[in-house]
Amino acid sequence: MVVGEVIGNIWATRKEDGLVGLKFLVVKPDHPASTPEASTFVAVDRIGAGVGDKVMVTRGSASSHLQEGPAIPIDALIIGIIDSVEVERGGANG
């Protein structure tokens, strides 16, 4: 899973049949200061996230099985809107 922030919307009037009715958002991944910043990506949203929301995203083949029937052509799916994050300092966490 990836944690990131929704930074934009994508509108596409023409798309594959399996993608009709799905909402597309641009997500910028969050990374600790010690790692290089990854590029933004597009994720499908069915839970109502919006610009500015912190989200959890699953990537890869698992995201393409979001509904019954054959897999659809996506590689990122928003699976949660984050209310808060708590990380304890010390030990292995630095």
PDB file of N, CA and C in Angstrom:
ATOM      1  N   MET A   1       0.827  -1.184   0.000  1.00  0.00           N
ATOM      2  CA  MET A   1       0.000   0.000   0.000  1.00  0.00           C
ATOM      3  C   MET A   1       0.868   1.242   0.000  1.00  0.00           C
ATOM      4  N   VAL A   2       0.295   2.312  -0.496  1.00  0.00           N
ATOM      5  CA  VAL A   2       0.964   3.606  -0.563  1.00  0.00           C
ATOM      6  C   VAL A   2       0.087   4.626   0.148  1.00  0.00           C
ATOM      7  N   VAL A   3       0.711   5.525   0.899  1.00  0.00           N
ATOM      8  CA  VAL A   3      -0.006   6.648   1.498  1.00  0.00           C
ATOM      9  C   VAL A   3       0.358   7.878   0.693  1.00  0.00           C
ATOM     10  N   GLY A   4      -0.651   8.673   0.364  1.00  0.00           N
ATOM     11  CA  GLY A   4      -0.386   9.871  -0.419  1.00  0.00           C
ATOM     12  C   GLY A   4      -1.494  10.889  -0.266  1.00  0.00           C
ATOM     13  N   GLU A   5      -1.357  11.985  -0.994  1.00  0.00           N
ATOM     14  CA  GLU A   5      -2.348  13.055  -0.965  1.00  0.00           C
ATOM     15  C   GLU A   5      -2.935  13.239  -2.351  1.00  0.00           C
ATOM     16  N   VAL A   6      -4.247  13.395  -2.409  1.00  0.00           N
ATOM     17  CA  VAL A   6      -4.915  13.663  -3.681  1.00  0.00           C
ATOM     18  C   VAL A   6      -4.623  15.112  -4.061  1.00  0.00           C
ATOM     19  N   ILE A   7      -4.052  15.302  -5.254  1.00  0.00           N
ATOM     20  CA  ILE A   7      -3.691  16.650  -5.688  1.00  0.00           C
ATOM     21  C   ILE A   7      -4.450  17.096  -6.934  1.00  0.00           C
ATOM     22  N   GLY A   8      -5.291  16.237  -7.494  1.00  0.00           N
ATOM     23  CA  GLY A   8      -6.027  16.645  -8.683  1.00  0.00           C
ATOM     24  C   GLY A   8      -7.022  15.617  -9.159  1.00  0.00           C
ATOM     25  N   ASN A   9      -7.820  16.017 -10.140  1.00  0.00           N
ATOM     26  CA  ASN A   9      -8.831  15.166 -10.771  1.00  0.00           C
ATOM     27  C   ASN A   9      -8.471  14.953 -12.231  1.00  0.00           C
ATOM     28  N   ILE A  10      -8.958  13.863 -12.788  1.00  0.00           N
ATOM     29  CA  ILE A  10      -8.830  13.618 -14.225  1.00  0.00           C
ATOM     30  C   ILE A  10     -10.222  13.311 -14.751  1.00  0.00           C
ATOM     31  N   TRP A  11     -10.589  13.986 -15.841  1.00  0.00           N
ATOM     32  CA  TRP A  11     -11.858  13.704 -16.495  1.00  0.00           C
ATOM     33  C   TRP A  11     -11.556  13.114 -17.860  1.00  0.00           C
ATOM     34  N   ALA A  12     -12.221  12.010 -18.180  1.00  0.00           N
ATOM     35  CA  ALA A  12     -12.060  11.372 -19.485  1.00  0.00           C
ATOM     36  C   ALA A  12     -13.439  10.978 -19.991  1.00  0.00           C
ATOM     37  N   THR A  13     -13.870  11.605 -21.066  1.00  0.00           N
ATOM     38  CA  THR A  13     -15.206  11.301 -21.582  1.00  0.00           C
ATOM     39  C   THR A  13     -15.236  10.001 -22.367  1.00  0.00           C
ATOM     40  N   ARG A  14     -14.096   9.594 -22.914  1.00  0.00           N
ATOM     41  CA  ARG A  14     -14.023   8.326 -23.641  1.00  0.00           C
ATOM     42  C   ARG A  14     -13.017   7.436 -22.934  1.00  0.00           C
ATOM     43  N   LYS A  15     -13.444   6.215 -22.610  1.00  0.00           N
ATOM     44  CA  LYS A  15     -12.574   5.266 -21.926  1.00  0.00           C
ATOM     45  C   LYS A  15     -13.073   3.845 -22.135  1.00  0.00           C
ATOM     46  N   GLU A  16     -12.283   2.877 -21.729  1.00  0.00           N
ATOM     47  CA  GLU A  16     -12.664   1.474 -21.824  1.00  0.00           C
ATOM     48  C   GLU A  16     -14.000   1.238 -21.125  1.00  0.00           C
ATOM     49  N   ASP A  17     -14.784   0.282 -21.624  1.00  0.00           N
ATOM     50  CA  ASP A  17     -16.107   0.004 -21.058  1.00  0.00           C
ATOM     51  C   ASP A  17     -16.049  -0.289 -19.567  1.00  0.00           C
ATOM     52  N   GLY A  18     -15.048  -1.017 -19.110  1.00  0.00           N
ATOM     53  CA  GLY A  18     -14.930  -1.366 -17.694  1.00  0.00           C
ATOM     54  C   GLY A  18     -14.645  -0.184 -16.795  1.00  0.00           C
ATOM     55  N   LEU A  19     -14.271   0.950 -17.368  1.00  0.00           N
ATOM     56  CA  LEU A  19     -13.919   2.130 -16.588  1.00  0.00           C
ATOM     57  C   LEU A  19     -15.047   3.161 -16.504  1.00  0.00           C
ATOM     58  N   VAL A  20     -16.138   2.912 -17.221  1.00  0.00           N
ATOM     59  CA  VAL A  20     -17.264   3.850 -17.217  1.00  0.00           C
ATOM     60  C   VAL A  20     -17.832   3.953 -15.802  1.00  0.00           C
ATOM     61  N   GLY A  21     -18.047   5.168 -15.351  1.00  0.00           N
ATOM     62  CA  GLY A  21     -18.612   5.406 -14.030  1.00  0.00           C
ATOM     63  C   GLY A  21     -17.588   5.504 -12.916  1.00  0.00           C
ATOM     64  N   LEU A  22     -16.309   5.304 -13.217  1.00  0.00           N
ATOM     65  CA  LEU A  22     -15.270   5.391 -12.194  1.00  0.00           C
ATOM     66  C   LEU A  22     -14.662   6.795 -12.174  1.00  0.00           C
ATOM     67  N   LYS A  23     -14.252   7.227 -10.986  1.00  0.00           N
ATOM     68  CA  LYS A  23     -13.647   8.542 -10.786  1.00  0.00           C
ATOM     69  C   LYS A  23     -12.130   8.371 -10.716  1.00  0.00           C
ATOM     70  N   PHE A  24     -11.394   9.264 -11.390  1.00  0.00           N
ATOM     71  CA  PHE A  24      -9.940   9.189 -11.434  1.00  0.00           C
ATOM     72  C   PHE A  24      -9.340  10.389 -10.715  1.00  0.00           C
ATOM     73  N   LEU A  25      -8.387  10.131  -9.823  1.00  0.00           N
ATOM     74  CA  LEU A  25      -7.729  11.183  -9.059  1.00  0.00           C
ATOM     75  C   LEU A  25      -6.219  11.081  -9.220  1.00  0.00           C
ATOM     76  N   VAL A  26      -5.532  12.218  -9.151  1.00  0.00           N
ATOM     77  CA  VAL A  26      -4.079  12.251  -9.194  1.00  0.00           C
ATOM     78  C   VAL A  26      -3.578  12.233  -7.753  1.00  0.00           C
ATOM     79  N   VAL A  27      -2.680  11.292  -7.446  1.00  0.00           N
ATOM     80  CA  VAL A  27      -2.170  11.108  -6.088  1.00  0.00           C
ATOM     81  C   VAL A  27      -0.662  11.349  -6.072  1.00  0.00           C
ATOM     82  N   LYS A  28      -0.218  12.111  -5.079  1.00  0.00           N
ATOM     83  CA  LYS A  28       1.215  12.333  -4.849  1.00  0.00           C
ATOM     84  C   LYS A  28       1.597  11.515  -3.622  1.00  0.00           C
ATOM     85  N   PRO A  29       2.468  10.517  -3.770  1.00  0.00           N
ATOM     86  CA  PRO A  29       2.855   9.676  -2.629  1.00  0.00           C
ATOM     87  C   PRO A  29       3.598  10.466  -1.557  1.00  0.00           C
ATOM     88  N   ASP A  30       3.384  10.090  -0.288  1.00  0.00           N
ATOM     89  CA  ASP A  30       4.153  10.637   0.832  1.00  0.00           C
ATOM     90  C   ASP A  30       5.374   9.752   1.021  1.00  0.00           C
ATOM     91  N   HIS A  31       6.505  10.385   1.288  1.00  0.00           N
ATOM     92  CA  HIS A  31       7.730   9.624   1.520  1.00  0.00           C
ATOM     93  C   HIS A  31       8.509  10.261   2.656  1.00  0.00           C
ATOM     94  N   PRO A  32       9.175   9.435   3.483  1.00  0.00           N
ATOM     95  CA  PRO A  32      10.056   9.995   4.510  1.00  0.00           C
ATOM     96  C   PRO A  32      11.145  10.842   3.854  1.00  0.00           C
ATOM     97  N   ALA A  33      11.710  11.753   4.618  1.00  0.00           N
ATOM     98  CA  ALA A  33      12.730  12.665   4.087  1.00  0.00           C
ATOM     99  C   ALA A  33      13.942  11.937   3.517  1.00  0.00           C
ATOM    100  N   SER A  34      14.194  10.714   3.956  1.00  0.00           N
ATOM    101  CA  SER A  34      15.392  10.001   3.521  1.00  0.00           C
ATOM    102  C   SER A  34      15.233   9.285   2.179  1.00  0.00           C
ATOM    103  N   THR A  35      14.042   9.322   1.585  1.00  0.00           N
ATOM    104  CA  THR A  35      13.843   8.639   0.310  1.00  0.00           C
ATOM    105  C   THR A  35      13.538   9.643  -0.789  1.00  0.00           C
ATOM    106  N   PRO A  36      13.933   9.340  -2.020  1.00  0.00           N
ATOM    107  CA  PRO A  36      13.616  10.262  -3.113  1.00  0.00           C
ATOM    108  C   PRO A  36      12.108  10.293  -3.359  1.00  0.00           C
ATOM    109  N   GLU A  37      11.612  11.431  -3.755  1.00  0.00           N
ATOM    110  CA  GLU A  37      10.184  11.588  -4.004  1.00  0.00           C
ATOM    111  C   GLU A  37       9.778  10.833  -5.261  1.00  0.00           C
ATOM    112  N   ALA A  38       8.717  10.036  -5.150  1.00  0.00           N
ATOM    113  CA  ALA A  38       8.197   9.318  -6.310  1.00  0.00           C
ATOM    114  C   ALA A  38       7.280  10.242  -7.099  1.00  0.00           C
ATOM    115  N   SER A  39       7.081   9.900  -8.335  1.00  0.00           N
ATOM    116  CA  SER A  39       6.219  10.721  -9.172  1.00  0.00           C
ATOM    117  C   SER A  39       4.746  10.457  -8.863  1.00  0.00           C
ATOM    118  N   THR A  40       3.914  11.391  -9.259  1.00  0.00           N
ATOM    119  CA  THR A  40       2.480  11.253  -9.049  1.00  0.00           C
ATOM    120  C   THR A  40       1.942  10.139  -9.930  1.00  0.00           C
ATOM    121  N   PHE A  41       0.748   9.654  -9.594  1.00  0.00           N
ATOM    122  CA  PHE A  41       0.105   8.616 -10.388  1.00  0.00           C
ATOM    123  C   PHE A  41      -1.406   8.803 -10.323  1.00  0.00           C
ATOM    124  N   VAL A  42      -2.115   8.109 -11.200  1.00  0.00           N
ATOM    125  CA  VAL A  42      -3.571   8.168 -11.253  1.00  0.00           C
ATOM    126  C   VAL A  42      -4.134   6.949 -10.529  1.00  0.00           C
ATOM    127  N   ALA A  43      -5.143   7.186  -9.686  1.00  0.00           N
ATOM    128  CA  ALA A  43      -5.804   6.097  -8.963  1.00  0.00           C
ATOM    129  C   ALA A  43      -7.312   6.208  -9.137  1.00  0.00           C
ATOM    130  N   VAL A  44      -7.973   5.077  -9.190  1.00  0.00           N
ATOM    131  CA  VAL A  44      -9.437   5.039  -9.238  1.00  0.00           C
ATOM    132  C   VAL A  44      -9.962   5.229  -7.823  1.00  0.00           C
ATOM    133  N   ASP A  45     -11.042   6.013  -7.701  1.00  0.00           N
ATOM    134  CA  ASP A  45     -11.663   6.278  -6.400  1.00  0.00           C
ATOM    135  C   ASP A  45     -13.137   5.919  -6.454  1.00  0.00           C
ATOM    136  N   ARG A  46     -13.569   5.040  -5.544  1.00  0.00           N
ATOM    137  CA  ARG A  46     -14.993   4.717  -5.422  1.00  0.00           C
ATOM    138  C   ARG A  46     -15.519   5.068  -4.034  1.00  0.00           C
ATOM    139  N   ILE A  47     -14.694   5.674  -3.187  1.00  0.00           N
ATOM    140  CA  ILE A  47     -15.125   5.930  -1.808  1.00  0.00           C
ATOM    141  C   ILE A  47     -15.348   7.405  -1.499  1.00  0.00           C
ATOM    142  N   GLY A  48     -15.135   8.278  -2.470  1.00  0.00           N
ATOM    143  CA  GLY A  48     -15.450   9.684  -2.273  1.00  0.00           C
ATOM    144  C   GLY A  48     -14.311  10.577  -1.821  1.00  0.00           C
ATOM    145  N   ALA A  49     -13.081  10.215  -2.132  1.00  0.00           N
ATOM    146  CA  ALA A  49     -11.946  11.076  -1.787  1.00  0.00           C
ATOM    147  C   ALA A  49     -11.968  12.315  -2.679  1.00  0.00           C
ATOM    148  N   GLY A  50     -11.281  13.348  -2.229  1.00  0.00           N
ATOM    149  CA  GLY A  50     -11.212  14.580  -3.008  1.00  0.00           C
ATOM    150  C   GLY A  50      -9.864  15.241  -2.848  1.00  0.00           C
ATOM    151  N   VAL A  51      -9.658  16.307  -3.590  1.00  0.00           N
ATOM    152  CA  VAL A  51      -8.397  17.038  -3.552  1.00  0.00           C
ATOM    153  C   VAL A  51      -8.109  17.475  -2.119  1.00  0.00           C
ATOM    154  N   GLY A  52      -6.876  17.219  -1.672  1.00  0.00           N
ATOM    155  CA  GLY A  52      -6.452  17.560  -0.320  1.00  0.00           C
ATOM    156  C   GLY A  52      -6.557  16.417   0.666  1.00  0.00           C
ATOM    157  N   ASP A  53      -7.300  15.355   0.323  1.00  0.00           N
ATOM    158  CA  ASP A  53      -7.436  14.205   1.230  1.00  0.00           C
ATOM    159  C   ASP A  53      -6.170  13.372   1.241  1.00  0.00           C
ATOM    160  N   LYS A  54      -5.808  12.884   2.418  1.00  0.00           N
ATOM    161  CA  LYS A  54      -4.734  11.906   2.585  1.00  0.00           C
ATOM    162  C   LYS A  54      -5.393  10.532   2.393  1.00  0.00           C
ATOM    163  N   VAL A  55      -4.808   9.686   1.528  1.00  0.00           N
ATOM    164  CA  VAL A  55      -5.444   8.425   1.174  1.00  0.00           C
ATOM    165  C   VAL A  55      -4.475   7.246   1.249  1.00  0.00           C
ATOM    166  N   MET A  56      -5.054   6.047   1.371  1.00  0.00           N
ATOM    167  CA  MET A  56      -4.311   4.791   1.244  1.00  0.00           C
ATOM    168  C   MET A  56      -4.661   4.225  -0.123  1.00  0.00           C
ATOM    169  N   VAL A  57      -3.631   3.763  -0.831  1.00  0.00           N
ATOM    170  CA  VAL A  57      -3.823   3.271  -2.186  1.00  0.00           C
ATOM    171  C   VAL A  57      -3.183   1.898  -2.310  1.00  0.00           C
ATOM    172  N   THR A  58      -3.907   0.968  -2.922  1.00  0.00           N
ATOM    173  CA  THR A  58      -3.299  -0.307  -3.263  1.00  0.00           C
ATOM    174  C   THR A  58      -2.925  -0.247  -4.735  1.00  0.00           C
ATOM    175  N   ARG A  59      -1.777  -0.817  -5.053  1.00  0.00           N
ATOM    176  CA  ARG A  59      -1.289  -0.757  -6.427  1.00  0.00           C
ATOM    177  C   ARG A  59      -1.042  -2.160  -6.950  1.00  0.00           C
ATOM    178  N   GLY A  60      -0.960  -2.266  -8.254  1.00  0.00           N
ATOM    179  CA  GLY A  60      -0.679  -3.538  -8.891  1.00  0.00           C
ATOM    180  C   GLY A  60      -1.942  -4.308  -9.229  1.00  0.00           C
ATOM    181  N   SER A  61      -1.778  -5.603  -9.472  1.00  0.00           N
ATOM    182  CA  SER A  61      -2.887  -6.422  -9.972  1.00  0.00           C
ATOM    183  C   SER A  61      -4.064  -6.510  -9.007  1.00  0.00           C
ATOM    184  N   ALA A  62      -3.838  -6.372  -7.706  1.00  0.00           N
ATOM    185  CA  ALA A  62      -4.945  -6.439  -6.743  1.00  0.00           C
ATOM    186  C   ALA A  62      -5.977  -5.355  -7.003  1.00  0.00           C
ATOM    187  N   SER A  63      -5.546  -4.199  -7.456  1.00  0.00           N
ATOM    188  CA  SER A  63      -6.473  -3.094  -7.696  1.00  0.00           C
ATOM    189  C   SER A  63      -7.404  -3.346  -8.873  1.00  0.00           C
ATOM    190  N   SER A  64      -7.019  -4.187  -9.792  1.00  0.00           N
ATOM    191  CA  SER A  64      -7.837  -4.425 -10.991  1.00  0.00           C
ATOM    192  C   SER A  64      -9.020  -5.356 -10.742  1.00  0.00           C
ATOM    193  N   HIS A  65      -9.124  -5.900  -9.541  1.00  0.00           N
ATOM    194  CA  HIS A  65     -10.216  -6.820  -9.206  1.00  0.00           C
ATOM    195  C   HIS A  65     -11.220  -6.168  -8.259  1.00  0.00           C
ATOM    196  N   LEU A  66     -11.565  -4.907  -8.503  1.00  0.00           N
ATOM    197  CA  LEU A  66     -12.421  -4.190  -7.575  1.00  0.00           C
ATOM    198  C   LEU A  66     -13.892  -4.547  -7.701  1.00  0.00           C
ATOM    199  N   GLN A  67     -14.278  -5.263  -8.738  1.00  0.00           N
ATOM    200  CA  GLN A  67     -15.686  -5.638  -8.908  1.00  0.00           C
ATOM    201  C   GLN A  67     -15.779  -7.053  -9.451  1.00  0.00           C
ATOM    202  N   GLU A  68     -16.971  -7.610  -9.392  1.00  0.00           N
ATOM    203  CA  GLU A  68     -17.203  -8.956  -9.925  1.00  0.00           C
ATOM    204  C   GLU A  68     -16.914  -8.973 -11.421  1.00  0.00           C
ATOM    205  N   GLY A  69     -16.527 -10.129 -11.917  1.00  0.00           N
ATOM    206  CA  GLY A  69     -16.271 -10.257 -13.341  1.00  0.00           C
ATOM    207  C   GLY A  69     -14.799 -10.137 -13.651  1.00  0.00           C
ATOM    208  N   PRO A  70     -14.505  -9.914 -14.922  1.00  0.00           N
ATOM    209  CA  PRO A  70     -13.092  -9.836 -15.321  1.00  0.00           C
ATOM    210  C   PRO A  70     -12.392  -8.616 -14.740  1.00  0.00           C
ATOM    211  N   ALA A  71     -11.083  -8.715 -14.628  1.00  0.00           N
ATOM    212  CA  ALA A  71     -10.273  -7.597 -14.131  1.00  0.00           C
ATOM    213  C   ALA A  71     -10.420  -6.408 -15.078  1.00  0.00           C
ATOM    214  N   ILE A  72     -10.323  -5.198 -14.512  1.00  0.00           N
ATOM    215  CA  ILE A  72     -10.392  -4.001 -15.336  1.00  0.00           C
ATOM    216  C   ILE A  72      -8.993  -3.388 -15.445  1.00  0.00           C
ATOM    217  N   PRO A  73      -8.746  -2.583 -16.467  1.00  0.00           N
ATOM    218  CA  PRO A  73      -7.386  -2.090 -16.720  1.00  0.00           C
ATOM    219  C   PRO A  73      -6.980  -0.898 -15.842  1.00  0.00           C
ATOM    220  N   ILE A  74      -6.773  -1.164 -14.552  1.00  0.00           N
ATOM    221  CA  ILE A  74      -6.248  -0.138 -13.648  1.00  0.00           C
ATOM    222  C   ILE A  74      -5.111  -0.735 -12.837  1.00  0.00           C
ATOM    223  N   ASP A  75      -4.242   0.116 -12.293  1.00  0.00           N
ATOM    224  CA  ASP A  75      -3.155  -0.388 -11.455  1.00  0.00           C
ATOM    225  C   ASP A  75      -3.042   0.352 -10.132  1.00  0.00           C
ATOM    226  N   ALA A  76      -4.053   1.189  -9.791  1.00  0.00           N
ATOM    227  CA  ALA A  76      -4.056   1.868  -8.497  1.00  0.00           C
ATOM    228  C   ALA A  76      -5.499   2.135  -8.082  1.00  0.00           C
ATOM    229  N   LEU A  77      -5.825   1.814  -6.830  1.00  0.00           N
ATOM    230  CA  LEU A  77      -7.178   1.958  -6.304  1.00  0.00           C
ATOM    231  C   LEU A  77      -7.112   2.562  -4.908  1.00  0.00           C
ATOM    232  N   ILE A  78      -7.841   3.658  -4.690  1.00  0.00           N
ATOM    233  CA  ILE A  78      -7.918   4.264  -3.366  1.00  0.00           C
ATOM    234  C   ILE A  78      -8.797   3.377  -2.495  1.00  0.00           C
ATOM    235  N   ILE A  79      -8.238   2.916  -1.365  1.00  0.00           N
ATOM    236  CA  ILE A  79      -8.974   1.996  -0.499  1.00  0.00           C
ATOM    237  C   ILE A  79      -9.314   2.601   0.857  1.00  0.00           C
ATOM    238  N   GLY A  80      -8.855   3.819   1.130  1.00  0.00           N
ATOM    239  CA  GLY A  80      -9.191   4.454   2.399  1.00  0.00           C
ATOM    240  C   GLY A  80      -8.824   5.922   2.405  1.00  0.00           C
ATOM    241  N   ILE A  81      -9.631   6.708   3.144  1.00  0.00           N
ATOM    242  CA  ILE A  81      -9.333   8.110   3.387  1.00  0.00           C
ATOM    243  C   ILE A  81      -8.813   8.183   4.817  1.00  0.00           C
ATOM    244  N   ILE A  82      -7.607   8.726   4.989  1.00  0.00           N
ATOM    245  CA  ILE A  82      -6.932   8.714   6.286  1.00  0.00           C
ATOM    246  C   ILE A  82      -7.386   9.891   7.138  1.00  0.00           C
ATOM    247  N   ASP A  83      -7.778   9.584   8.379  1.00  0.00           N
ATOM    248  CA  ASP A  83      -8.151  10.625   9.333  1.00  0.00           C
ATOM    249  C   ASP A  83      -6.927  11.147  10.072  1.00  0.00           C
ATOM    250  N   SER A  84      -6.042  10.248  10.484  1.00  0.00           N
ATOM    251  CA  SER A  84      -4.816  10.662  11.167  1.00  0.00           C
ATOM    252  C   SER A  84      -3.785   9.556  11.061  1.00  0.00           C
ATOM    253  N   VAL A  85      -2.530   9.946  11.272  1.00  0.00           N
ATOM    254  CA  VAL A  85      -1.409   8.997  11.249  1.00  0.00           C
ATOM    255  C   VAL A  85      -0.608   9.222  12.522  1.00  0.00           C
ATOM    256  N   GLU A  86      -0.258   8.143  13.203  1.00  0.00           N
ATOM    257  CA  GLU A  86       0.560   8.239  14.409  1.00  0.00           C
ATOM    258  C   GLU A  86       1.744   7.306  14.252  1.00  0.00           C
ATOM    259  N   VAL A  87       2.939   7.853  14.343  1.00  0.00           N
ATOM    260  CA  VAL A  87       4.158   7.068  14.269  1.00  0.00           C
ATOM    261  C   VAL A  87       4.977   7.365  15.512  1.00  0.00           C
ATOM    262  N   GLU A  88       5.306   6.315  16.274  1.00  0.00           N
ATOM    263  CA  GLU A  88       6.090   6.493  17.495  1.00  0.00           C
ATOM    264  C   GLU A  88       7.570   6.587  17.153  1.00  0.00           C
ATOM    265  N   ARG A  89       8.259   7.454  17.840  1.00  0.00           N
ATOM    266  CA  ARG A  89       9.711   7.598  17.677  1.00  0.00           C
ATOM    267  C   ARG A  89      10.423   6.617  18.598  1.00  0.00           C
ATOM    268  N   GLY A  90      11.649   6.277  18.214  1.00  0.00           N
ATOM    269  CA  GLY A  90      12.441   5.366  19.040  1.00  0.00           C
ATOM    270  C   GLY A  90      12.518   3.993  18.424  1.00  0.00           C
ATOM    271  N   GLY A  91      13.432   3.183  18.934  1.00  0.00           N
ATOM    272  CA  GLY A  91      13.586   1.827  18.421  1.00  0.00           C
ATOM    273  C   GLY A  91      13.931   1.842  16.951  1.00  0.00           C
ATOM    274  N   ALA A  92      13.300   0.970  16.188  1.00  0.00           N
ATOM    275  CA  ALA A  92      13.574   0.848  14.749  1.00  0.00           C
ATOM    276  C   ALA A  92      13.029   2.041  13.964  1.00  0.00           C
ATOM    277  N   ASN A  93      12.156   2.838  14.570  1.00  0.00           N
ATOM    278  CA  ASN A  93      11.574   3.964  13.846  1.00  0.00           C
ATOM    279  C   ASN A  93      12.451   5.218  13.888  1.00  0.00           C
ATOM    280  N   GLY A  94      13.537   5.199  14.619  1.00  0.00           N
ATOM    281  CA  GLY A  94      14.457   6.339  14.642  1.00  0.00           C
ATOM    282  C   GLY A  94      14.105   7.291  15.719  1.00  0.00           C
TER     283      GLY A  94
END
